[in-house]
């Protein structure tokens, strides 16, 4: 009887589906950005892995040239409790000045009854092209020779049209 029960349990276990938890590797878009251009993080999850919603998820920390992205998620290990659809997540992580940055993507979940797990999904390079912004400098609109030429031109125009202006402004006043 026991061998029959053992064979039955092996058959049942072999027929059960395995948990299809997956988190694809993260990616940045664009990989090479321009200064002021929004950089997005792309991540696909599904089946037994789901990402929690909320305004603070993911948590993004920027420290100099290092950018840390921490994603709060849910992971189920039993295929009977894997209700999550496949989702392509896109999160804006910010705009950056010219330079080379390192983006660390981490995935945090708490298995039922166990301590919190933080998995490193990857360290992505981010290149922002362009020249560094400089302080604005005043650009001279005129220089001395051009200013002298403008004054002479205004005087010539005044002399040429002075008699016409005087005729228009001439009033006959009888005293």
PDB file of C-alpha atoms in Angstrom:
ATOM      1  CA  UNK A   1       0.000   0.000   0.000  1.00  0.00           C
ATOM      2  CA  UNK A   2       2.790   2.429   0.858  1.00  0.00           C
ATOM      3  CA  UNK A   3       4.560   2.013  -2.523  1.00  0.00           C
ATOM      4  CA  UNK A   4       1.245   2.744  -4.284  1.00  0.00           C
ATOM      5  CA  UNK A   5       0.747   5.897  -2.206  1.00  0.00           C
ATOM      6  CA  UNK A   6       4.357   6.958  -2.872  1.00  0.00           C
ATOM      7  CA  UNK A   7       3.877   6.464  -6.650  1.00  0.00           C
ATOM      8  CA  UNK A   8       0.636   8.447  -6.491  1.00  0.00           C
ATOM      9  CA  UNK A   9       2.382  11.358  -4.708  1.00  0.00           C
ATOM     10  CA  UNK A  10       5.196  11.351  -7.285  1.00  0.00           C
ATOM     11  CA  UNK A  11       2.635  11.442 -10.114  1.00  0.00           C
ATOM     12  CA  UNK A  12       0.773  14.342  -8.477  1.00  0.00           C
ATOM     13  CA  UNK A  13       3.963  16.344  -7.906  1.00  0.00           C
ATOM     14  CA  UNK A  14       5.128  15.805 -11.496  1.00  0.00           C
ATOM     15  CA  UNK A  15       1.795  17.054 -12.849  1.00  0.00           C
ATOM     16  CA  UNK A  16       1.810  20.303 -10.886  1.00  0.00           C
ATOM     17  CA  UNK A  17       3.030  23.358 -12.694  1.00  0.00           C
ATOM     18  CA  UNK A  18       6.085  25.156 -11.484  1.00  0.00           C
ATOM     19  CA  UNK A  19       5.886  28.731 -10.347  1.00  0.00           C
ATOM     20  CA  UNK A  20       6.553  31.047 -13.256  1.00  0.00           C
ATOM     21  CA  UNK A  21       7.938  33.983 -11.342  1.00  0.00           C
ATOM     22  CA  UNK A  22      10.063  36.206 -13.511  1.00  0.00           C
ATOM     23  CA  UNK A  23      11.686  39.601 -13.522  1.00  0.00           C
ATOM     24  CA  UNK A  24      13.446  40.446 -16.769  1.00  0.00           C
ATOM     25  CA  UNK A  25      16.700  42.405 -16.659  1.00  0.00           C
ATOM     26  CA  UNK A  26      16.132  46.160 -16.364  1.00  0.00           C
ATOM     27  CA  UNK A  27      16.957  48.545 -19.213  1.00  0.00           C
ATOM     28  CA  UNK A  28      17.325  52.317 -19.597  1.00  0.00           C
ATOM     29  CA  UNK A  29      15.817  54.375 -22.394  1.00  0.00           C
ATOM     30  CA  UNK A  30      17.572  56.191 -23.856  1.00  0.00           C
ATOM     31  CA  UNK A  31      20.919  54.561 -23.083  1.00  0.00           C
ATOM     32  CA  UNK A  32      22.691  57.720 -24.224  1.00  0.00           C
ATOM     33  CA  UNK A  33      20.738  60.817 -23.216  1.00  0.00           C
ATOM     34  CA  UNK A  34      21.038  64.532 -23.821  1.00  0.00           C
ATOM     35  CA  UNK A  35      21.148  67.030 -20.923  1.00  0.00           C
ATOM     36  CA  UNK A  36      17.619  67.698 -19.685  1.00  0.00           C
ATOM     37  CA  UNK A  37      16.160  64.615 -21.427  1.00  0.00           C
ATOM     38  CA  UNK A  38      14.035  62.321 -19.225  1.00  0.00           C
ATOM     39  CA  UNK A  39      15.608  58.891 -18.684  1.00  0.00           C
ATOM     40  CA  UNK A  40      13.185  55.987 -18.137  1.00  0.00           C
ATOM     41  CA  UNK A  41      13.719  52.614 -16.461  1.00  0.00           C
ATOM     42  CA  UNK A  42      12.022  49.649 -18.186  1.00  0.00           C
ATOM     43  CA  UNK A  43      11.292  46.411 -16.305  1.00  0.00           C
ATOM     44  CA  UNK A  44       9.040  43.463 -17.132  1.00  0.00           C
ATOM     45  CA  UNK A  45       7.550  41.320 -14.358  1.00  0.00           C
ATOM     46  CA  UNK A  46       4.861  38.695 -14.258  1.00  0.00           C
ATOM     47  CA  UNK A  47       3.066  35.602 -13.051  1.00  0.00           C
ATOM     48  CA  UNK A  48       4.445  35.198  -9.506  1.00  0.00           C
ATOM     49  CA  UNK A  49       6.198  38.566  -9.385  1.00  0.00           C
ATOM     50  CA  UNK A  50       4.272  41.809  -9.100  1.00  0.00           C
ATOM     51  CA  UNK A  51       5.278  45.383  -8.403  1.00  0.00           C
ATOM     52  CA  UNK A  52       3.471  47.394  -5.761  1.00  0.00           C
ATOM     53  CA  UNK A  53       1.831  50.599  -6.901  1.00  0.00           C
ATOM     54  CA  UNK A  54       2.149  53.933  -5.207  1.00  0.00           C
ATOM     55  CA  UNK A  55       3.658  57.358  -5.582  1.00  0.00           C
ATOM     56  CA  UNK A  56       6.934  56.390  -3.859  1.00  0.00           C
ATOM     57  CA  UNK A  57       7.582  53.202  -5.814  1.00  0.00           C
ATOM     58  CA  UNK A  58      10.247  52.915  -6.979  1.00  0.00           C
ATOM     59  CA  UNK A  59      12.331  54.883  -4.506  1.00  0.00           C
ATOM     60  CA  UNK A  60      15.034  56.776  -6.423  1.00  0.00           C
ATOM     61  CA  UNK A  61      18.118  58.106  -4.652  1.00  0.00           C
ATOM     62  CA  UNK A  62      20.705  60.222  -6.480  1.00  0.00           C
ATOM     63  CA  UNK A  63      24.116  60.722  -4.925  1.00  0.00           C
ATOM     64  CA  UNK A  64      26.542  62.405  -7.313  1.00  0.00           C
ATOM     65  CA  UNK A  65      27.107  60.065 -10.259  1.00  0.00           C
ATOM     66  CA  UNK A  66      25.352  57.123  -8.528  1.00  0.00           C
ATOM     67  CA  UNK A  67      21.626  56.535  -8.974  1.00  0.00           C
ATOM     68  CA  UNK A  68      19.909  53.901  -6.811  1.00  0.00           C
ATOM     69  CA  UNK A  69      16.468  52.562  -7.776  1.00  0.00           C
ATOM     70  CA  UNK A  70      14.694  50.387  -5.178  1.00  0.00           C
ATOM     71  CA  UNK A  71      11.513  48.672  -6.385  1.00  0.00           C
ATOM     72  CA  UNK A  72       9.032  47.319  -3.818  1.00  0.00           C
ATOM     73  CA  UNK A  73       7.427  44.121  -5.041  1.00  0.00           C
ATOM     74  CA  UNK A  74       5.547  40.956  -4.172  1.00  0.00           C
ATOM     75  CA  UNK A  75       6.852  37.471  -4.950  1.00  0.00           C
ATOM     76  CA  UNK A  76       4.787  34.337  -4.542  1.00  0.00           C
ATOM     77  CA  UNK A  77       6.360  30.884  -4.461  1.00  0.00           C
ATOM     78  CA  UNK A  78       3.222  28.759  -4.761  1.00  0.00           C
ATOM     79  CA  UNK A  79       1.881  28.548  -8.327  1.00  0.00           C
ATOM     80  CA  UNK A  80      -1.666  28.439  -6.983  1.00  0.00           C
ATOM     81  CA  UNK A  81      -1.236  31.985  -5.655  1.00  0.00           C
ATOM     82  CA  UNK A  82       0.381  33.643  -8.670  1.00  0.00           C
ATOM     83  CA  UNK A  83      -2.254  36.127  -9.825  1.00  0.00           C
ATOM     84  CA  UNK A  84      -0.016  38.711 -11.473  1.00  0.00           C
ATOM     85  CA  UNK A  85      -0.214  39.476 -15.197  1.00  0.00           C
ATOM     86  CA  UNK A  86       2.869  40.194 -17.285  1.00  0.00           C
ATOM     87  CA  UNK A  87       3.464  43.930 -17.043  1.00  0.00           C
ATOM     88  CA  UNK A  88       5.999  46.146 -18.805  1.00  0.00           C
ATOM     89  CA  UNK A  89       6.780  48.842 -16.247  1.00  0.00           C
ATOM     90  CA  UNK A  90       8.204  52.218 -17.294  1.00  0.00           C
ATOM     91  CA  UNK A  91       9.363  54.677 -14.632  1.00  0.00           C
ATOM     92  CA  UNK A  92      10.972  58.076 -15.229  1.00  0.00           C
ATOM     93  CA  UNK A  93      14.099  58.278 -13.078  1.00  0.00           C
ATOM     94  CA  UNK A  94      14.998  61.882 -13.875  1.00  0.00           C
ATOM     95  CA  UNK A  95      16.934  64.290 -16.029  1.00  0.00           C
ATOM     96  CA  UNK A  96      20.681  64.632 -15.657  1.00  0.00           C
ATOM     97  CA  UNK A  97      23.509  66.911 -16.644  1.00  0.00           C
ATOM     98  CA  UNK A  98      26.367  65.793 -18.879  1.00  0.00           C
ATOM     99  CA  UNK A  99      28.469  62.952 -17.521  1.00  0.00           C
ATOM    100  CA  UNK A 100      28.614  59.229 -16.853  1.00  0.00           C
ATOM    101  CA  UNK A 101      26.277  57.742 -14.259  1.00  0.00           C
ATOM    102  CA  UNK A 102      25.845  54.330 -12.661  1.00  0.00           C
ATOM    103  CA  UNK A 103      22.235  53.172 -12.141  1.00  0.00           C
ATOM    104  CA  UNK A 104      21.805  50.370  -9.580  1.00  0.00           C
ATOM    105  CA  UNK A 105      18.415  48.615  -9.752  1.00  0.00           C
ATOM    106  CA  UNK A 106      17.312  46.596  -6.732  1.00  0.00           C
ATOM    107  CA  UNK A 107      14.144  44.539  -6.126  1.00  0.00           C
ATOM    108  CA  UNK A 108      12.726  44.260  -2.567  1.00  0.00           C
ATOM    109  CA  UNK A 109      10.127  41.701  -1.458  1.00  0.00           C
ATOM    110  CA  UNK A 110       9.153  39.934   1.746  1.00  0.00           C
ATOM    111  CA  UNK A 111       8.417  36.201   1.443  1.00  0.00           C
ATOM    112  CA  UNK A 112       5.604  35.030   3.700  1.00  0.00           C
ATOM    113  CA  UNK A 113       6.978  34.587   7.213  1.00  0.00           C
ATOM    114  CA  UNK A 114      10.587  35.309   6.208  1.00  0.00           C
ATOM    115  CA  UNK A 115      12.835  38.370   6.388  1.00  0.00           C
ATOM    116  CA  UNK A 116      12.840  40.955   3.620  1.00  0.00           C
ATOM    117  CA  UNK A 117      14.944  40.068   0.570  1.00  0.00           C
ATOM    118  CA  UNK A 118      16.661  42.673  -1.611  1.00  0.00           C
ATOM    119  CA  UNK A 119      17.893  41.353  -4.961  1.00  0.00           C
ATOM    120  CA  UNK A 120      20.276  43.310  -7.163  1.00  0.00           C
ATOM    121  CA  UNK A 121      18.781  43.252 -10.666  1.00  0.00           C
ATOM    122  CA  UNK A 122      21.685  45.036 -12.282  1.00  0.00           C
ATOM    123  CA  UNK A 123      24.021  47.991 -12.523  1.00  0.00           C
ATOM    124  CA  UNK A 124      23.372  49.949 -15.705  1.00  0.00           C
ATOM    125  CA  UNK A 125      25.668  52.558 -17.241  1.00  0.00           C
ATOM    126  CA  UNK A 126      24.073  55.847 -18.262  1.00  0.00           C
ATOM    127  CA  UNK A 127      25.850  58.327 -20.517  1.00  0.00           C
ATOM    128  CA  UNK A 128      24.553  61.890 -20.810  1.00  0.00           C
ATOM    129  CA  UNK A 129      26.221  63.695 -23.686  1.00  0.00           C
ATOM    130  CA  UNK A 130      26.701  67.414 -24.041  1.00  0.00           C
ATOM    131  CA  UNK A 131      28.805  70.167 -22.696  1.00  0.00           C
ATOM    132  CA  UNK A 132      28.487  71.287 -19.117  1.00  0.00           C
ATOM    133  CA  UNK A 133      26.265  74.277 -18.582  1.00  0.00           C
ATOM    134  CA  UNK A 134      28.155  77.523 -17.977  1.00  0.00           C
ATOM    135  CA  UNK A 135      27.043  80.687 -16.297  1.00  0.00           C
ATOM    136  CA  UNK A 136      25.433  83.158 -18.676  1.00  0.00           C
ATOM    137  CA  UNK A 137      27.645  86.017 -19.825  1.00  0.00           C
ATOM    138  CA  UNK A 138      26.376  89.303 -21.221  1.00  0.00           C
ATOM    139  CA  UNK A 139      26.947  89.668 -24.935  1.00  0.00           C
ATOM    140  CA  UNK A 140      27.625  93.241 -26.072  1.00  0.00           C
ATOM    141  CA  UNK A 141      24.905  94.409 -28.435  1.00  0.00           C
ATOM    142  CA  UNK A 142      26.965  97.312 -29.723  1.00  0.00           C
ATOM    143  CA  UNK A 143      30.599  98.299 -29.759  1.00  0.00           C
ATOM    144  CA  UNK A 144      32.069 101.841 -29.924  1.00  0.00           C
ATOM    145  CA  UNK A 145      32.616 102.054 -33.700  1.00  0.00           C
ATOM    146  CA  UNK A 146      29.102 100.798 -34.390  1.00  0.00           C
ATOM    147  CA  UNK A 147      27.631 103.206 -31.821  1.00  0.00           C
ATOM    148  CA  UNK A 148      29.467 106.160 -33.443  1.00  0.00           C
ATOM    149  CA  UNK A 149      28.182 105.086 -36.874  1.00  0.00           C
ATOM    150  CA  UNK A 150      24.608 104.959 -35.531  1.00  0.00           C
ATOM    151  CA  UNK A 151      24.905 108.494 -34.072  1.00  0.00           C
ATOM    152  CA  UNK A 152      26.237 109.860 -37.391  1.00  0.00           C
ATOM    153  CA  UNK A 153      23.436 108.125 -39.316  1.00  0.00           C
ATOM    154  CA  UNK A 154      20.787 109.603 -37.015  1.00  0.00           C
ATOM    155  CA  UNK A 155      22.299 113.081 -37.383  1.00  0.00           C
ATOM    156  CA  UNK A 156      22.345 112.787 -41.206  1.00  0.00           C
ATOM    157  CA  UNK A 157      18.755 111.654 -41.268  1.00  0.00           C
ATOM    158  CA  UNK A 158      17.849 114.570 -39.015  1.00  0.00           C
ATOM    159  CA  UNK A 159      19.600 117.083 -41.276  1.00  0.00           C
ATOM    160  CA  UNK A 160      18.024 115.683 -44.451  1.00  0.00           C
ATOM    161  CA  UNK A 161      14.492 115.781 -43.089  1.00  0.00           C
ATOM    162  CA  UNK A 162      14.774 118.830 -40.809  1.00  0.00           C
ATOM    163  CA  UNK A 163      13.243 121.245 -43.339  1.00  0.00           C
ATOM    164  CA  UNK A 164      10.270 118.924 -43.920  1.00  0.00           C
ATOM    165  CA  UNK A 165       9.741 118.575 -40.200  1.00  0.00           C
ATOM    166  CA  UNK A 166       9.908 122.343 -39.717  1.00  0.00           C
ATOM    167  CA  UNK A 167       7.360 122.908 -42.478  1.00  0.00           C
ATOM    168  CA  UNK A 168       4.976 120.418 -40.876  1.00  0.00           C
ATOM    169  CA  UNK A 169       5.360 122.048 -37.493  1.00  0.00           C
ATOM    170  CA  UNK A 170       5.070 125.633 -38.808  1.00  0.00           C
ATOM    171  CA  UNK A 171       2.184 127.483 -37.255  1.00  0.00           C
ATOM    172  CA  UNK A 172       0.888 130.833 -38.308  1.00  0.00           C
ATOM    173  CA  UNK A 173       0.132 132.695 -35.174  1.00  0.00           C
ATOM    174  CA  UNK A 174      -1.457 136.142 -35.416  1.00  0.00           C
ATOM    175  CA  UNK A 175      -0.749 138.312 -32.479  1.00  0.00           C
TER     176      UNK A 175
END
